[in-house]
Amino acid sequence: MNASVHESKSGTAPLAPVRGTTLRTRGGLSLRVDVRAALVGLALAVVALGMSVVLIGTGDFSMAPGDVVRTLFGGGTTIQDYIVNELRLPRVLVGLLVGASLGLAGALFQSVSRNPLGSPDVVGFGQGSAAGALTVIVLFQGGPNEVAAGAVAGGLLTGLGVYALAWRKGVHGYRLVLVGIGASAMLSAVNGYLLTKADLVDASRAMVWLTGSLNGRDWGQVVPLACVCAVVLPLVLGHARELRMLEMGDDSAYALGVRVERTRLVMVLGAVVLTAAATSAAGPVAFVALVAPQLARRLTRATGPNLLPAALMGAALLITADWSAQRLFGADQLPVGVVTGVLGGCYLLGLLITERRAGRI
């Protein structure tokens, strides 16, 4: 019977046997499917799609879910078609893609660092993207496309810099997190300085962007983000087996034939690209990358990185948070980043209390 192991403070300890059902084909191929994880993933997909329909129907011109679905399939009136397909659908698609990207990036980085606090927005990738965008806004007065390009460039440069500084005959997860936290602190100071140098109009624009928002998103943000996800998602899923072995420790992974540093570099780059693309589309939406993978793991109760459940959890969380931002505060519609920040902060405090009681911090 196969079992997985993970590295603990005292070495390696066996985990519960790998659960699931093995599917076999006549050609001799086999695939192990964790039934609980598959059901959780299906439920999260249903929640994300259901909340998307509700969110599309939310606004000054409200629509019933049935009318939204009928309009999406081409059966609505001219007004409904314009409101759904031109005004609201792009915003919802951006929310789904941003949430999925951040959830997947968080799962990748937490798995590589083997640390529940290893999240792109904790270790500076989000701050790097914000620094790139602020540089374009404040110094060059760039438009939306230039700001998006600056966010991607800032995130990539930050990710490569953190990885290079953490390198010492290889990259250890603990060292990667520490270097990332230091980089995050420095970039926060840079961002604050840029805001002080901006005029009133640019500073207001930058603050709205820094909060993280889906307001005004259109097809111009949907297409690039969808292309990034279409490229990165198959790449990281193709390395899921190696990533699972990395969680057992470098020595065990080497013994099983995994090219440890190559796999780790590919996974970190994938997380950086996803974070930078999501940030360029919606701003630095806080805490989704931290919370989504851990909630997915708690629901699936499965070992390993839980990449797909984490992505689906991120999409469901962000869409639900955006609906809450529009409906739960009366006439004031908050940016979605405010809601995720409050919820994520509460979750982080709970996580720290749990880790402290368990004696791990």
mmCIF file of C-alpha atoms in Angstrom:
data_model
loop_
_atom_site.group_PDB
_atom_site.id
_atom_site.type_symbol
_atom_site.label_atom_id
_atom_site.label_comp_id
_atom_site.label_asym_id
_atom_site.label_seq_id
_atom_site.Cartn_x
_atom_site.Cartn_y
_atom_site.Cartn_z
ATOM 1 C CA MET A 1 0.000 0.000 0.000
ATOM 2 C CA ASN A 2 1.413 3.352 -1.092
ATOM 3 C CA ALA A 3 1.873 6.102 1.454
ATOM 4 C CA SER A 4 3.118 9.659 1.286
ATOM 5 C CA VAL A 5 5.592 11.244 3.647
ATOM 6 C CA HIS A 6 6.305 14.835 4.565
ATOM 7 C CA GLU A 7 9.196 16.583 6.211
ATOM 8 C CA SER A 8 8.666 17.711 9.798
ATOM 9 C CA LYS A 9 10.916 19.296 12.369
ATOM 10 C CA SER A 10 12.118 15.910 13.516
ATOM 11 C CA GLY A 11 12.627 14.437 10.052
ATOM 12 C CA THR A 12 10.166 12.564 7.883
ATOM 13 C CA ALA A 13 6.997 10.981 9.122
ATOM 14 C CA PRO A 14 4.465 8.877 7.259
ATOM 15 C CA LEU A 15 1.140 10.350 6.391
ATOM 16 C CA ALA A 16 -2.104 8.566 5.793
ATOM 17 C CA PRO A 17 -2.186 6.284 2.743
ATOM 18 C CA VAL A 18 -2.989 7.969 -0.550
ATOM 19 C CA ARG A 19 -6.763 7.840 -0.889
ATOM 20 C CA GLY A 20 -8.703 7.515 -4.066
ATOM 21 C CA THR A 21 -9.949 5.271 -6.808
ATOM 22 C CA THR A 22 -7.726 3.953 -9.573
ATOM 23 C CA LEU A 23 -9.168 4.177 -13.076
ATOM 24 C CA ARG A 24 -7.633 1.844 -15.674
ATOM 25 C CA THR A 25 -7.953 1.792 -19.453
ATOM 26 C CA ARG A 26 -7.679 -1.130 -21.844
ATOM 27 C CA GLY A 27 -4.384 0.262 -23.042
ATOM 28 C CA GLY A 28 -2.826 -0.252 -19.614
ATOM 29 C CA LEU A 29 -2.944 3.376 -18.464
ATOM 30 C CA SER A 30 -4.082 4.088 -14.919
ATOM 31 C CA LEU A 31 -5.095 7.247 -13.083
ATOM 32 C CA ARG A 32 -5.628 7.606 -9.364
ATOM 33 C CA VAL A 33 -8.543 9.899 -8.559
ATOM 34 C CA ASP A 34 -9.200 11.216 -5.064
ATOM 35 C CA VAL A 35 -12.989 11.026 -4.938
ATOM 36 C CA ARG A 36 -13.378 13.540 -2.118
ATOM 37 C CA ALA A 37 -11.063 16.058 -3.801
ATOM 38 C CA ALA A 38 -12.921 15.628 -7.093
ATOM 39 C CA LEU A 39 -16.279 16.208 -5.402
ATOM 40 C CA VAL A 40 -14.950 19.265 -3.558
ATOM 41 C CA GLY A 41 -13.584 20.649 -6.822
ATOM 42 C CA LEU A 42 -16.930 20.078 -8.523
ATOM 43 C CA ALA A 43 -18.784 21.779 -5.666
ATOM 44 C CA LEU A 44 -16.427 24.785 -5.776
ATOM 45 C CA ALA A 45 -16.901 25.073 -9.543
ATOM 46 C CA VAL A 46 -20.680 25.057 -9.072
ATOM 47 C CA VAL A 47 -20.411 27.739 -6.367
ATOM 48 C CA ALA A 48 -18.178 29.912 -8.550
ATOM 49 C CA LEU A 49 -20.466 29.622 -11.572
ATOM 50 C CA GLY A 50 -23.614 30.117 -9.482
ATOM 51 C CA MET A 51 -22.244 33.240 -7.802
ATOM 52 C CA SER A 52 -21.136 34.497 -11.208
ATOM 53 C CA VAL A 53 -24.722 34.310 -12.472
ATOM 54 C CA VAL A 54 -25.962 36.089 -9.331
ATOM 55 C CA LEU A 55 -23.263 38.767 -9.673
ATOM 56 C CA ILE A 56 -24.118 39.400 -13.329
ATOM 57 C CA GLY A 57 -27.714 40.015 -12.281
ATOM 58 C CA THR A 58 -26.687 42.438 -9.532
ATOM 59 C CA GLY A 59 -26.743 46.181 -10.096
ATOM 60 C CA ASP A 60 -29.002 49.132 -10.806
ATOM 61 C CA PHE A 61 -30.628 47.092 -13.572
ATOM 62 C CA SER A 62 -31.189 43.872 -11.626
ATOM 63 C CA MET A 63 -31.941 40.595 -13.377
ATOM 64 C CA ALA A 64 -33.164 37.230 -12.169
ATOM 65 C CA PRO A 65 -30.701 34.317 -12.532
ATOM 66 C CA GLY A 66 -32.964 32.722 -15.134
ATOM 67 C CA ASP A 67 -32.901 35.866 -17.250
ATOM 68 C CA VAL A 68 -29.121 36.041 -16.952
ATOM 69 C CA VAL A 69 -28.670 32.445 -18.120
ATOM 70 C CA ARG A 70 -31.111 32.935 -20.984
ATOM 71 C CA THR A 71 -29.288 36.104 -22.068
ATOM 72 C CA LEU A 72 -25.910 34.374 -21.920
ATOM 73 C CA PHE A 73 -27.243 31.786 -24.370
ATOM 74 C CA GLY A 74 -28.563 34.472 -26.708
ATOM 75 C CA GLY A 75 -32.208 34.628 -25.617
ATOM 76 C CA GLY A 76 -32.373 38.027 -23.935
ATOM 77 C CA THR A 77 -33.599 41.393 -25.126
ATOM 78 C CA THR A 78 -31.297 43.941 -26.722
ATOM 79 C CA ILE A 79 -30.905 45.844 -23.441
ATOM 80 C CA GLN A 80 -30.278 42.641 -21.471
ATOM 81 C CA ASP A 81 -27.735 41.480 -24.036
ATOM 82 C CA TYR A 82 -25.814 44.760 -23.785
ATOM 83 C CA ILE A 83 -25.845 44.843 -19.986
ATOM 84 C CA VAL A 84 -24.888 41.197 -19.565
ATOM 85 C CA ASN A 85 -22.412 40.576 -22.353
ATOM 86 C CA GLU A 86 -20.792 43.983 -22.685
ATOM 87 C CA LEU A 87 -20.902 45.504 -19.185
ATOM 88 C CA ARG A 88 -21.045 42.762 -16.564
ATOM 89 C CA LEU A 89 -19.723 39.532 -18.089
ATOM 90 C CA PRO A 90 -16.165 40.868 -18.618
ATOM 91 C CA ARG A 91 -16.003 41.988 -14.977
ATOM 92 C CA VAL A 92 -17.122 38.569 -13.766
ATOM 93 C CA LEU A 93 -14.690 36.741 -16.054
ATOM 94 C CA VAL A 94 -11.831 38.910 -14.803
ATOM 95 C CA GLY A 95 -12.893 38.082 -11.233
ATOM 96 C CA LEU A 96 -12.947 34.351 -11.944
ATOM 97 C CA LEU A 97 -9.574 34.391 -13.692
ATOM 98 C CA VAL A 98 -7.920 36.627 -11.084
ATOM 99 C CA GLY A 99 -9.242 34.490 -8.221
ATOM 100 C CA ALA A 100 -8.157 31.263 -9.909
ATOM 101 C CA SER A 101 -4.713 32.691 -10.727
ATOM 102 C CA LEU A 102 -4.112 33.888 -7.172
ATOM 103 C CA GLY A 103 -5.404 30.652 -5.640
ATOM 104 C CA LEU A 104 -3.149 28.573 -7.889
ATOM 105 C CA ALA A 105 -0.147 30.857 -7.298
ATOM 106 C CA GLY A 106 -0.654 30.590 -3.542
ATOM 107 C CA ALA A 107 -0.855 26.787 -3.711
ATOM 108 C CA LEU A 108 2.344 26.639 -5.754
ATOM 109 C CA PHE A 109 4.325 28.904 -3.451
ATOM 110 C CA GLN A 110 3.064 27.325 -0.227
ATOM 111 C CA SER A 111 3.984 23.911 -1.610
ATOM 112 C CA VAL A 112 7.449 25.011 -2.755
ATOM 113 C CA SER A 113 8.217 26.807 0.516
ATOM 114 C CA ARG A 114 6.448 24.180 2.656
ATOM 115 C CA ASN A 115 5.133 27.060 4.736
ATOM 116 C CA PRO A 116 1.458 28.031 5.247
ATOM 117 C CA LEU A 117 2.514 31.703 5.254
ATOM 118 C CA GLY A 118 4.313 31.313 1.941
ATOM 119 C CA SER A 119 2.018 33.424 -0.210
ATOM 120 C CA PRO A 120 2.830 35.756 -3.125
ATOM 121 C CA ASP A 121 1.330 38.767 -1.344
ATOM 122 C CA VAL A 122 3.261 37.999 1.849
ATOM 123 C CA VAL A 123 6.659 37.515 0.192
ATOM 124 C CA GLY A 124 6.596 40.543 -2.056
ATOM 125 C CA PHE A 125 5.430 39.442 -5.499
ATOM 126 C CA GLY A 126 2.260 41.516 -5.220
ATOM 127 C CA GLN A 127 4.240 44.477 -3.890
ATOM 128 C CA GLY A 128 6.626 44.152 -6.823
ATOM 129 C CA SER A 129 3.752 44.292 -9.280
ATOM 130 C CA ALA A 130 2.350 47.295 -7.421
ATOM 131 C CA ALA A 131 5.723 49.046 -7.588
ATOM 132 C CA GLY A 132 5.880 48.515 -11.337
ATOM 133 C CA ALA A 133 2.363 49.858 -11.828
ATOM 134 C CA LEU A 134 2.949 52.850 -9.535
ATOM 135 C CA THR A 135 6.123 53.723 -11.412
ATOM 136 C CA VAL A 136 4.157 53.886 -14.649
ATOM 137 C CA ILE A 137 1.292 55.865 -13.074
ATOM 138 C CA VAL A 138 3.359 58.391 -11.114
ATOM 139 C CA LEU A 139 6.442 58.885 -13.258
ATOM 140 C CA PHE A 140 5.080 58.346 -16.765
ATOM 141 C CA GLN A 141 1.315 59.010 -16.397
ATOM 142 C CA GLY A 142 0.686 55.827 -18.386
ATOM 143 C CA GLY A 143 -2.690 54.519 -19.467
ATOM 144 C CA PRO A 144 -4.334 51.201 -18.478
ATOM 145 C CA ASN A 145 -2.259 49.099 -20.894
ATOM 146 C CA GLU A 146 1.002 50.680 -19.764
ATOM 147 C CA VAL A 147 0.023 50.189 -16.100
ATOM 148 C CA ALA A 148 -0.721 46.507 -16.750
ATOM 149 C CA ALA A 149 2.638 46.069 -18.488
ATOM 150 C CA GLY A 150 4.406 47.801 -15.596
ATOM 151 C CA ALA A 151 2.695 45.508 -13.079
ATOM 152 C CA VAL A 152 3.775 42.395 -14.974
ATOM 153 C CA ALA A 153 7.350 43.656 -15.324
ATOM 154 C CA GLY A 154 7.544 44.606 -11.635
ATOM 155 C CA GLY A 155 6.231 41.227 -10.518
ATOM 156 C CA LEU A 156 8.633 39.286 -12.742
ATOM 157 C CA LEU A 157 11.661 41.329 -11.678
ATOM 158 C CA THR A 158 10.736 40.934 -8.010
ATOM 159 C CA GLY A 159 10.275 37.173 -8.363
ATOM 160 C CA LEU A 160 13.605 36.717 -10.115
ATOM 161 C CA GLY A 161 15.341 38.971 -7.574
ATOM 162 C CA VAL A 162 13.925 37.106 -4.583
ATOM 163 C CA TYR A 163 14.863 33.754 -6.097
ATOM 164 C CA ALA A 164 18.411 34.931 -6.858
ATOM 165 C CA LEU A 165 18.931 36.365 -3.359
ATOM 166 C CA ALA A 166 17.594 33.167 -1.764
ATOM 167 C CA TRP A 167 19.947 30.976 -3.817
ATOM 168 C CA ARG A 168 22.724 29.315 -1.875
ATOM 169 C CA LYS A 169 23.636 25.986 -3.436
ATOM 170 C CA GLY A 170 19.928 25.647 -4.060
ATOM 171 C CA VAL A 171 16.860 27.389 -2.700
ATOM 172 C CA HIS A 172 15.404 26.414 0.658
ATOM 173 C CA GLY A 173 11.747 27.255 1.271
ATOM 174 C CA TYR A 174 12.397 28.910 4.640
ATOM 175 C CA ARG A 175 15.104 31.150 3.146
ATOM 176 C CA LEU A 176 12.853 32.008 0.196
ATOM 177 C CA VAL A 177 10.099 33.193 2.541
ATOM 178 C CA LEU A 178 12.471 35.296 4.657
ATOM 179 C CA VAL A 179 14.027 36.988 1.631
ATOM 180 C CA GLY A 180 10.552 37.587 0.214
ATOM 181 C CA ILE A 181 9.314 39.220 3.406
ATOM 182 C CA GLY A 182 12.329 41.530 3.387
ATOM 183 C CA ALA A 183 11.704 42.401 -0.263
ATOM 184 C CA SER A 184 8.046 43.085 0.538
ATOM 185 C CA ALA A 185 9.012 45.551 3.269
ATOM 186 C CA MET A 186 11.426 47.387 0.971
ATOM 187 C CA LEU A 187 8.940 47.548 -1.887
ATOM 188 C CA SER A 188 6.229 48.845 0.457
ATOM 189 C CA ALA A 189 8.569 51.730 1.317
ATOM 190 C CA VAL A 190 9.199 52.360 -2.394
ATOM 191 C CA ASN A 191 5.472 52.408 -3.079
ATOM 192 C CA GLY A 192 4.895 54.858 -0.246
ATOM 193 C CA TYR A 193 7.619 57.147 -1.612
ATOM 194 C CA LEU A 194 6.097 57.038 -5.103
ATOM 195 C CA LEU A 195 2.727 58.045 -3.691
ATOM 196 C CA THR A 196 4.268 61.060 -1.957
ATOM 197 C CA LYS A 197 5.789 62.197 -5.250
ATOM 198 C CA ALA A 198 2.510 61.946 -7.189
ATOM 199 C CA ASP A 199 0.146 64.818 -7.816
ATOM 200 C CA LEU A 200 -3.399 64.640 -6.470
ATOM 201 C CA VAL A 201 -4.964 63.075 -9.575
ATOM 202 C CA ASP A 202 -2.294 60.401 -10.008
ATOM 203 C CA ALA A 203 -2.239 59.661 -6.265
ATOM 204 C CA SER A 204 -6.018 59.144 -6.218
ATOM 205 C CA ARG A 205 -5.803 56.909 -9.258
ATOM 206 C CA ALA A 206 -2.949 54.931 -7.717
ATOM 207 C CA MET A 207 -4.762 54.438 -4.402
ATOM 208 C CA VAL A 208 -7.817 53.039 -6.169
ATOM 209 C CA TRP A 209 -5.599 50.652 -8.109
ATOM 210 C CA LEU A 210 -3.643 49.617 -4.986
ATOM 211 C CA THR A 211 -6.842 48.645 -3.172
ATOM 212 C CA GLY A 212 -7.681 45.994 -5.751
ATOM 213 C CA SER A 213 -10.883 46.425 -7.707
ATOM 214 C CA LEU A 214 -12.921 44.881 -10.527
ATOM 215 C CA ASN A 215 -14.736 48.116 -11.382
ATOM 216 C CA GLY A 216 -14.657 49.061 -15.042
ATOM 217 C CA ARG A 217 -13.039 45.844 -16.219
ATOM 218 C CA ASP A 218 -13.710 44.983 -19.863
ATOM 219 C CA TRP A 219 -12.660 42.486 -22.507
ATOM 220 C CA GLY A 220 -9.269 44.194 -22.735
ATOM 221 C CA GLN A 221 -8.342 42.639 -19.374
ATOM 222 C CA VAL A 222 -10.059 39.300 -19.990
ATOM 223 C CA VAL A 223 -8.150 38.177 -23.083
ATOM 224 C CA PRO A 224 -4.530 38.636 -21.844
ATOM 225 C CA LEU A 225 -5.300 37.060 -18.481
ATOM 226 C CA ALA A 226 -7.065 34.111 -20.121
ATOM 227 C CA CYS A 227 -4.058 33.569 -22.393
ATOM 228 C CA VAL A 228 -1.677 33.545 -19.412
ATOM 229 C CA CYS A 229 -3.856 31.010 -17.579
ATOM 230 C CA ALA A 230 -4.124 28.844 -20.709
ATOM 231 C CA VAL A 231 -0.317 28.649 -20.909
ATOM 232 C CA VAL A 232 0.659 28.421 -17.229
ATOM 233 C CA LEU A 233 -2.100 26.109 -15.950
ATOM 234 C CA PRO A 234 -1.136 23.064 -18.101
ATOM 235 C CA LEU A 235 2.538 23.726 -17.347
ATOM 236 C CA VAL A 236 2.158 23.611 -13.565
ATOM 237 C CA LEU A 237 -0.358 20.755 -13.620
ATOM 238 C CA GLY A 238 2.148 18.781 -15.678
ATOM 239 C CA HIS A 239 4.610 19.150 -12.776
ATOM 240 C CA ALA A 240 2.073 18.274 -10.062
ATOM 241 C CA ARG A 241 3.643 14.865 -9.430
ATOM 242 C CA GLU A 242 7.134 16.352 -8.990
ATOM 243 C CA LEU A 243 5.702 19.102 -6.767
ATOM 244 C CA ARG A 244 4.070 16.499 -4.541
ATOM 245 C CA MET A 245 7.403 14.699 -4.207
ATOM 246 C CA LEU A 246 9.151 17.965 -3.342
ATOM 247 C CA GLU A 247 6.905 18.241 -0.289
ATOM 248 C CA MET A 248 8.586 15.083 1.054
ATOM 249 C CA GLY A 249 11.934 16.874 1.131
ATOM 250 C CA ASP A 250 14.738 17.418 -1.358
ATOM 251 C CA ASP A 251 16.595 14.195 -0.532
ATOM 252 C CA SER A 252 13.518 12.038 -1.032
ATOM 253 C CA ALA A 253 12.674 13.874 -4.240
ATOM 254 C CA TYR A 254 16.212 13.385 -5.575
ATOM 255 C CA ALA A 255 15.991 9.675 -4.764
ATOM 256 C CA LEU A 256 12.748 9.438 -6.746
ATOM 257 C CA GLY A 257 14.351 11.027 -9.800
ATOM 258 C CA VAL A 258 12.968 14.565 -9.497
ATOM 259 C CA ARG A 259 15.104 17.413 -10.844
ATOM 260 C CA VAL A 260 14.585 19.442 -7.704
ATOM 261 C CA GLU A 261 15.972 22.875 -8.565
ATOM 262 C CA ARG A 262 14.542 22.850 -12.078
ATOM 263 C CA THR A 263 11.100 21.915 -10.781
ATOM 264 C CA ARG A 264 11.272 24.503 -8.006
ATOM 265 C CA LEU A 265 12.320 27.245 -10.443
ATOM 266 C CA VAL A 266 9.495 26.391 -12.867
ATOM 267 C CA MET A 267 6.925 26.427 -10.060
ATOM 268 C CA VAL A 268 8.147 29.742 -8.629
ATOM 269 C CA LEU A 269 8.156 31.318 -12.087
ATOM 270 C CA GLY A 270 4.646 30.000 -12.678
ATOM 271 C CA ALA A 271 3.467 31.532 -9.388
ATOM 272 C CA VAL A 272 5.150 34.851 -10.219
ATOM 273 C CA VAL A 273 3.625 35.034 -13.706
ATOM 274 C CA LEU A 274 0.140 34.209 -12.400
ATOM 275 C CA THR A 275 0.425 36.783 -9.613
ATOM 276 C CA ALA A 276 1.754 39.483 -11.936
ATOM 277 C CA ALA A 277 -0.961 38.844 -14.536
ATOM 278 C CA ALA A 278 -3.715 38.869 -11.904
ATOM 279 C CA THR A 279 -2.342 42.051 -10.330
ATOM 280 C CA SER A 280 -2.115 43.785 -13.697
ATOM 281 C CA ALA A 281 -5.803 43.020 -14.317
ATOM 282 C CA ALA A 282 -7.326 43.883 -10.932
ATOM 283 C CA GLY A 283 -4.645 45.412 -8.743
ATOM 284 C CA PRO A 284 -3.096 43.697 -5.697
ATOM 285 C CA VAL A 285 -6.175 41.892 -4.311
ATOM 286 C CA ALA A 286 -5.122 40.896 -0.811
ATOM 287 C CA PHE A 287 -5.068 37.513 0.899
ATOM 288 C CA VAL A 288 -6.794 35.373 -1.763
ATOM 289 C CA ALA A 289 -3.487 33.653 -2.550
ATOM 290 C CA LEU A 290 -2.925 32.988 1.167
ATOM 291 C CA VAL A 291 -6.388 31.766 2.122
ATOM 292 C CA ALA A 292 -7.647 29.839 -0.919
ATOM 293 C CA PRO A 293 -5.065 26.985 -0.877
ATOM 294 C CA GLN A 294 -5.508 26.374 2.842
ATOM 295 C CA LEU A 295 -9.295 26.326 2.684
ATOM 296 C CA ALA A 296 -9.099 23.951 -0.282
ATOM 297 C CA ARG A 297 -6.756 21.648 1.611
ATOM 298 C CA ARG A 298 -9.058 21.626 4.643
ATOM 299 C CA LEU A 299 -12.039 20.706 2.474
ATOM 300 C CA THR A 300 -10.313 18.009 0.429
ATOM 301 C CA ARG A 301 -8.324 16.617 3.392
ATOM 302 C CA ALA A 302 -5.800 15.500 0.807
ATOM 303 C CA THR A 303 -2.029 15.696 0.935
ATOM 304 C CA GLY A 304 -0.113 17.437 -1.800
ATOM 305 C CA PRO A 305 -0.509 20.874 -3.366
ATOM 306 C CA ASN A 306 -4.236 20.584 -4.297
ATOM 307 C CA LEU A 307 -3.682 22.814 -7.322
ATOM 308 C CA LEU A 308 -7.083 22.619 -9.023
ATOM 309 C CA PRO A 309 -9.139 22.864 -5.794
ATOM 310 C CA ALA A 310 -7.055 25.892 -4.769
ATOM 311 C CA ALA A 311 -7.694 27.600 -8.122
ATOM 312 C CA LEU A 312 -11.428 26.909 -7.922
ATOM 313 C CA MET A 313 -11.528 28.093 -4.301
ATOM 314 C CA GLY A 314 -9.797 31.327 -5.299
ATOM 315 C CA ALA A 315 -12.335 31.941 -8.072
ATOM 316 C CA ALA A 316 -15.282 31.252 -5.752
ATOM 317 C CA LEU A 317 -13.836 33.449 -2.982
ATOM 318 C CA LEU A 318 -13.200 36.450 -5.207
ATOM 319 C CA ILE A 319 -16.581 36.336 -6.937
ATOM 320 C CA THR A 320 -18.362 35.980 -3.586
ATOM 321 C CA ALA A 321 -16.314 38.844 -2.128
ATOM 322 C CA ASP A 322 -17.181 41.060 -5.108
ATOM 323 C CA TRP A 323 -20.893 40.320 -4.678
ATOM 324 C CA SER A 324 -20.567 41.116 -0.951
ATOM 325 C CA ALA A 325 -18.798 44.390 -1.746
ATOM 326 C CA GLN A 326 -21.709 45.439 -3.939
ATOM 327 C CA ARG A 327 -24.644 44.262 -1.811
ATOM 328 C CA LEU A 328 -23.768 44.274 1.884
ATOM 329 C CA PHE A 329 -22.820 47.927 2.441
ATOM 330 C CA GLY A 330 -25.862 49.803 1.248
ATOM 331 C CA ALA A 331 -25.282 52.517 -1.315
ATOM 332 C CA ASP A 332 -21.495 52.339 -0.823
ATOM 333 C CA GLN A 333 -19.901 49.847 -3.199
ATOM 334 C CA LEU A 334 -16.500 48.897 -1.835
ATOM 335 C CA PRO A 335 -13.572 47.688 -3.936
ATOM 336 C CA VAL A 336 -13.288 43.927 -3.722
ATOM 337 C CA GLY A 337 -9.790 44.244 -2.234
ATOM 338 C CA VAL A 338 -11.243 45.822 0.902
ATOM 339 C CA VAL A 339 -13.487 42.808 1.533
ATOM 340 C CA THR A 340 -10.769 40.224 0.839
ATOM 341 C CA GLY A 341 -8.386 42.197 3.050
ATOM 342 C CA VAL A 342 -10.768 42.126 6.018
ATOM 343 C CA LEU A 343 -11.604 38.448 5.603
ATOM 344 C CA GLY A 344 -8.000 37.492 4.938
ATOM 345 C CA GLY A 345 -6.741 39.441 7.932
ATOM 346 C CA CYS A 346 -9.168 37.634 10.213
ATOM 347 C CA TYR A 347 -8.110 34.296 8.748
ATOM 348 C CA LEU A 348 -4.411 35.138 9.174
ATOM 349 C CA LEU A 349 -4.924 35.979 12.847
ATOM 350 C CA GLY A 350 -6.739 32.687 13.344
ATOM 351 C CA LEU A 351 -3.955 30.813 11.550
ATOM 352 C CA LEU A 352 -1.264 32.426 13.705
ATOM 353 C CA ILE A 353 -3.165 31.585 16.886
ATOM 354 C CA THR A 354 -3.562 27.961 15.749
ATOM 355 C CA GLU A 355 0.117 27.655 14.810
ATOM 356 C CA ARG A 356 1.173 29.158 18.148
ATOM 357 C CA ARG A 357 -1.025 26.780 20.148
ATOM 358 C CA ALA A 358 0.418 23.884 18.173
ATOM 359 C CA GLY A 359 3.941 25.044 19.091
ATOM 360 C CA ARG A 360 5.050 25.615 15.505
ATOM 361 C CA ILE A 361 5.760 29.346 15.958
#
